[in-house]
Tab-separated table of C-alpha atoms in Angstrom:
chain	number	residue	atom	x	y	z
L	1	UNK	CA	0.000	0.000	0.000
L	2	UNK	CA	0.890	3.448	-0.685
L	3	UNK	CA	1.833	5.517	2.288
L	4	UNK	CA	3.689	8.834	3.001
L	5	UNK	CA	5.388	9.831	6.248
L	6	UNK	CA	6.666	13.285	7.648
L	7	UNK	CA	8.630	12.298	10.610
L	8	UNK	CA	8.643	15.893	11.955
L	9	UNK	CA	5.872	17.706	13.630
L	10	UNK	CA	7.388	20.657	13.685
L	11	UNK	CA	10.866	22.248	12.415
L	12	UNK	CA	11.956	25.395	13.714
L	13	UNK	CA	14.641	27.655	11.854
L	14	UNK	CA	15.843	31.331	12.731
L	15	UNK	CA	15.250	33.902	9.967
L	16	UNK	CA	18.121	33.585	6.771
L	17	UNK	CA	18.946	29.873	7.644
L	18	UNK	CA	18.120	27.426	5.266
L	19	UNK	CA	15.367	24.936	5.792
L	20	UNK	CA	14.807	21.051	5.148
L	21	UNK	CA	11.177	19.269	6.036
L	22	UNK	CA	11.167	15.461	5.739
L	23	UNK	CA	9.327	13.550	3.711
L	24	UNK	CA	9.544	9.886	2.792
L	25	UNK	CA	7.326	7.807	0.803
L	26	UNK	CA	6.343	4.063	0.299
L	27	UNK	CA	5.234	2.948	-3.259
L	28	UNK	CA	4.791	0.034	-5.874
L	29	UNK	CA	5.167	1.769	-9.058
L	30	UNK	CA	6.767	5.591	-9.716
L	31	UNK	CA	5.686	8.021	-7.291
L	32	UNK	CA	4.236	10.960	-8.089
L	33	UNK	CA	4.970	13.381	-5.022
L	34	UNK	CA	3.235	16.510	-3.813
L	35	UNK	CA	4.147	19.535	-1.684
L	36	UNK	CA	1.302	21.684	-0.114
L	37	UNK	CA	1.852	24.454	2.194
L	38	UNK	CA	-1.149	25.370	4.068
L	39	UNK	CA	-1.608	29.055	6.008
L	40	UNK	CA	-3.420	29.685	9.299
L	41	UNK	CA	-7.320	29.431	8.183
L	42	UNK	CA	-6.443	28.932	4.582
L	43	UNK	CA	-6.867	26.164	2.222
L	44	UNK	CA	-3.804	24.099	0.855
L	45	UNK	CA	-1.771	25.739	-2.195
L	46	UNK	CA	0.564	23.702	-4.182
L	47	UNK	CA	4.394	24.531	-3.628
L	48	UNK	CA	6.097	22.060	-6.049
L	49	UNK	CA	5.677	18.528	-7.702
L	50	UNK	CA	8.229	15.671	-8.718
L	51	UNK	CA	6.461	13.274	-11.775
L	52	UNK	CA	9.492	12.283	-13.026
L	53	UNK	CA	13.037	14.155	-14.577
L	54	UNK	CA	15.751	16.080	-12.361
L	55	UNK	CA	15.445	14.707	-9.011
L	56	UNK	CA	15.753	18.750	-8.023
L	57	UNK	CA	12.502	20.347	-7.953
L	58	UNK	CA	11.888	24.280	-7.847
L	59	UNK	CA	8.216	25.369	-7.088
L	60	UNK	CA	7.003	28.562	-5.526
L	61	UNK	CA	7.537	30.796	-3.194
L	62	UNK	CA	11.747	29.768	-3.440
L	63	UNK	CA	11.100	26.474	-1.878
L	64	UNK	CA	12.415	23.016	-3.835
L	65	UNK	CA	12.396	19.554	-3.155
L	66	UNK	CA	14.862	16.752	-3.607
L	67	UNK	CA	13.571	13.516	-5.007
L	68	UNK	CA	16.462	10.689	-3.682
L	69	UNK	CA	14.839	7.486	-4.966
L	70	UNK	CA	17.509	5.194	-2.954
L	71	UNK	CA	16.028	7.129	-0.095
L	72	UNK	CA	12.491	7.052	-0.574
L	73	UNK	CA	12.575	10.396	0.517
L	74	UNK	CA	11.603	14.102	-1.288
L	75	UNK	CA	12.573	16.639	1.170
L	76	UNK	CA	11.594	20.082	1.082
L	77	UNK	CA	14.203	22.899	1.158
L	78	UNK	CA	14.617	26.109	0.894
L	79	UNK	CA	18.327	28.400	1.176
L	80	UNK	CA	17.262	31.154	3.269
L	81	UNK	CA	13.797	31.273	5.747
L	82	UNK	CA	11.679	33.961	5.693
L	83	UNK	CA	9.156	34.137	9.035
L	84	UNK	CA	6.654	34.211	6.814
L	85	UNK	CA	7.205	30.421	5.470
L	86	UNK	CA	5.746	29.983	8.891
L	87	UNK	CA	2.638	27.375	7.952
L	88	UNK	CA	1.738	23.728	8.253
L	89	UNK	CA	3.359	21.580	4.993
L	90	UNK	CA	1.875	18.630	3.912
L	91	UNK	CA	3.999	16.075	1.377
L	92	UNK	CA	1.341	13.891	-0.397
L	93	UNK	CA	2.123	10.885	-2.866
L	94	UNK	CA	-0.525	9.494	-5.299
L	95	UNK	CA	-2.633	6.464	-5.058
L	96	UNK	CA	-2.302	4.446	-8.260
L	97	UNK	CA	-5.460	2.456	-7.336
L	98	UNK	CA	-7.405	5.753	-7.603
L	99	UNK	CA	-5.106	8.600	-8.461
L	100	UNK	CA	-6.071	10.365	-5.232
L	101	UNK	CA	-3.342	11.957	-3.124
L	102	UNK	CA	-2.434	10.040	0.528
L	103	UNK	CA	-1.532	12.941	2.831
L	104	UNK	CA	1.264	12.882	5.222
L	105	UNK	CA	0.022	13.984	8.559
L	106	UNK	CA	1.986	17.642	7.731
L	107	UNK	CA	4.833	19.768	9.261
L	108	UNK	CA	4.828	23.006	11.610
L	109	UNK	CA	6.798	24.958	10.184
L	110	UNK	CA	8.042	27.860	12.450
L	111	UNK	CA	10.332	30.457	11.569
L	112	UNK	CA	11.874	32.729	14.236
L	113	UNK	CA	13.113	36.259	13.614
G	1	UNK	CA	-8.948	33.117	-12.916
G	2	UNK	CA	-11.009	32.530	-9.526
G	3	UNK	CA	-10.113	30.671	-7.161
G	4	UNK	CA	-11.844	27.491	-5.850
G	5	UNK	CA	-14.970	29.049	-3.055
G	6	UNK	CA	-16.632	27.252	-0.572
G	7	UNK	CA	-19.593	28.183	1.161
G	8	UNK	CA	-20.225	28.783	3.779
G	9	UNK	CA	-16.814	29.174	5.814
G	10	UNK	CA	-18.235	28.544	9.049
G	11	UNK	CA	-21.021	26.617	10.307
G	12	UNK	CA	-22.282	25.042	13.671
G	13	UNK	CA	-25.043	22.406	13.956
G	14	UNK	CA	-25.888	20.352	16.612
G	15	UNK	CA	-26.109	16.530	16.683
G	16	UNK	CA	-28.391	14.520	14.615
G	17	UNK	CA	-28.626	17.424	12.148
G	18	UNK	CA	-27.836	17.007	8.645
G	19	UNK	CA	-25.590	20.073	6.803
G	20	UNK	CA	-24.924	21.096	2.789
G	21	UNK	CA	-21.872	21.980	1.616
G	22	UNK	CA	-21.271	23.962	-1.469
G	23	UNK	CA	-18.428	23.894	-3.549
G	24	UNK	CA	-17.545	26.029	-7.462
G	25	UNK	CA	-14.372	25.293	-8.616
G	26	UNK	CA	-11.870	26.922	-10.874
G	27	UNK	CA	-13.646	27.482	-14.304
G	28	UNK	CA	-13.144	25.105	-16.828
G	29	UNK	CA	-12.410	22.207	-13.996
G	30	UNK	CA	-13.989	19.007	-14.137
G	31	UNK	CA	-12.726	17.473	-11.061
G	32	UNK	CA	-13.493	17.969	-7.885
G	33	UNK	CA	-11.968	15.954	-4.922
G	34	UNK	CA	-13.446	16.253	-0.885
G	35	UNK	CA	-11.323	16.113	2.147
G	36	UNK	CA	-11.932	16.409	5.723
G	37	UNK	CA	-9.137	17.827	8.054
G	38	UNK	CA	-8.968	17.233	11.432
G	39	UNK	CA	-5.970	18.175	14.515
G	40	UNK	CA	-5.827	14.395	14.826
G	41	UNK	CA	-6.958	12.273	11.265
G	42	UNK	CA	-5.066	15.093	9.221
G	43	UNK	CA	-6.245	15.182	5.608
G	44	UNK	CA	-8.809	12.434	4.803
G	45	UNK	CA	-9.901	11.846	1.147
G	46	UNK	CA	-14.174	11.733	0.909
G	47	UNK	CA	-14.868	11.551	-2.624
G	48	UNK	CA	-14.323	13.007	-6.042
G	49	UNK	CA	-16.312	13.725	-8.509
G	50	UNK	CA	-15.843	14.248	-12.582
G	51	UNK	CA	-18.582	15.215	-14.770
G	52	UNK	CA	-21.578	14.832	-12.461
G	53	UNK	CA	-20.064	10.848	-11.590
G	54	UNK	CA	-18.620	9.882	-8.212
G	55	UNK	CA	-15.085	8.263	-9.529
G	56	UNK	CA	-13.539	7.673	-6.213
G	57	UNK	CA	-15.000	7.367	-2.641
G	58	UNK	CA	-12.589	7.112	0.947
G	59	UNK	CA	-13.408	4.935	3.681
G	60	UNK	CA	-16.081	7.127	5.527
G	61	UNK	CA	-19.974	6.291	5.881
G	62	UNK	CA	-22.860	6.559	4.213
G	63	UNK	CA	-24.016	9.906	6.215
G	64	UNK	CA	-21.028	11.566	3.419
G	65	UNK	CA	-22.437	12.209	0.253
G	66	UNK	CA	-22.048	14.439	-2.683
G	67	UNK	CA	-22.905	15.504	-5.937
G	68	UNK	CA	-22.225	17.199	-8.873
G	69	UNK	CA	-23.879	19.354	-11.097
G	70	UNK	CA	-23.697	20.129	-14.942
G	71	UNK	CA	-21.247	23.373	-13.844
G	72	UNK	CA	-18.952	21.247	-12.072
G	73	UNK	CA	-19.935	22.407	-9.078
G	74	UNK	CA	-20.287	20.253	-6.125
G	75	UNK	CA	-22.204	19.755	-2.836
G	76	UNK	CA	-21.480	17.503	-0.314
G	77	UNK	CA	-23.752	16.312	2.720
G	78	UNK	CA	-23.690	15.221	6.308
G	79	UNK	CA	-26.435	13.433	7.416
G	80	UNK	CA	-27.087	12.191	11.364
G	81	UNK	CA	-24.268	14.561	12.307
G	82	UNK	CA	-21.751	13.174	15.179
G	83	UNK	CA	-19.733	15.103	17.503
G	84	UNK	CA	-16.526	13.358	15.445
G	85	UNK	CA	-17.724	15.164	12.061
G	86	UNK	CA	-16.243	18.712	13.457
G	87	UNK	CA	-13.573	19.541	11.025
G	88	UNK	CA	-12.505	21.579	8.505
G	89	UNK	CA	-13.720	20.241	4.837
G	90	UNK	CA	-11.922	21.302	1.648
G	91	UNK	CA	-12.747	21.171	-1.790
G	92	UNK	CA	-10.442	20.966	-4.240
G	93	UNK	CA	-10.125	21.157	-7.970
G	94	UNK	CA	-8.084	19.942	-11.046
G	95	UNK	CA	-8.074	20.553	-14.851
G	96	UNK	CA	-7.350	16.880	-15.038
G	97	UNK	CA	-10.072	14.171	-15.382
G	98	UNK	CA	-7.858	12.283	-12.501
G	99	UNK	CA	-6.708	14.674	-10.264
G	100	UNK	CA	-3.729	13.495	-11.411
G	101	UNK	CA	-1.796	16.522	-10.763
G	102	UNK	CA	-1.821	19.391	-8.672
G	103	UNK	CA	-4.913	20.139	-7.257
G	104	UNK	CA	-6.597	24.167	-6.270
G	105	UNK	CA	-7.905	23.941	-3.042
G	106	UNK	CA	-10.525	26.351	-1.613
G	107	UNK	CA	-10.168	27.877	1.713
G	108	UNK	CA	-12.681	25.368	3.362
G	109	UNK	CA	-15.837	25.454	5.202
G	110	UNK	CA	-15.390	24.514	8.984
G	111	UNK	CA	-18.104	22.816	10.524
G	112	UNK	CA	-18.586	22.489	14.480
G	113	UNK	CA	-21.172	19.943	15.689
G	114	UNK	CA	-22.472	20.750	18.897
């Protein structure tokens, strides 16, 4: 079965450092994998994806992701933090029973000035 | 372009009620995929819908329903509501017939059940 896993509750990072929040992933076939950032009372907006080509995504907002297939893992990055990347980040992989999108349980992000 | 809207934003019904929820996606999307979000489930997959047919359905009950009309727009409905069905239910929508890709999501309606 498909399944995605953000080990992390929450990261914090002071303002200017760079910034890595886990993902890892569990499929049968090629994963498709998802990055969703998600603002306080907001709904979800789509960062970045990774379908297949240069394990090194680049997606909005400066952030990127690194697809390591050895690894299972696509990571989400970003050089320098800005305290207002402060938000909940969810990695997501697709189902290829149904083509829906498992959610990992998501990331607190907290950036401190 | 709008965005995906959901209405209402907030509602609160008590037990044994039943609620609507409305949902229009981006214009010229076909797809439209439910989750509920709660502090301790995280993001559950209800259903999806694609021209006016349920294509996929998640593990919840019978009281979860939805629909689609001819403008891709969507309702879905809580009948018999529990205390457990306070959350925070988004829509979302994709230009593909599978969500296969990224999906718009609207900015939720959150529903307290009293």
């Amino acid at each position: 079965a498909q399944s995605v896993a953000q080990p992390e509750d929450q990261v914090n990072v002071a303002e200017g450092n760079p910034l890595t929040v886990k993902c890892t992933y569990s499929v049968s076939g090629n994963p498709y994998l998802f990055w969703y950032v998600q603002y306080p009372n907001r709904g979800l907006q789509f960062l970045l994806k990774y379908i297949t080509g240069d394990n090194l995504v680049k997606g909005s907002y400066g952030f990127e992701a690194e697809f390591n297939k050895s690894q299972t893992s696509f990571h989400l990055k970003k050089p320098s933090a800005l305290v207002s990347d402060s938000a909940l980040y969810f990695c997501a992989v697709r189902d290829d029973s149904n083509y829906q999108l498992i959610w990992g349980a998501g990331t607190k992000l907290i950036i401190k000035p | 372009k709008a965005g995906v809207t959901q209405t209402p934003r907030y509602l609160i019904k008590t037990r044994g009620q039943q609620v609507t929820l409305s949902c229009s996606p981006i214009s010229g999307h076909r797809s439209v995929s439910w989750y509920q979000q709660t502090p301790g489930q995280g993001l559950q997959f209800l259903f999806e819908y694609f021209s006016e047919t349920q294509r996929n359905k998640g593990n919840f009950p019978g009281r979860f329903s939805g629909r689609q009309f001819s403008n891709s727009r969507s309702e879905m409905n809580v009948s018999t509501l529990e205390l457990g069905d306070s959350a925070l239910y988004l829509c979302a929508s994709s230009g593909r017939d599978r969500a296969l890709y990224e999906q718009y999501f609207g900015p939720g309606t959150r529903l307290t059940v009293t």
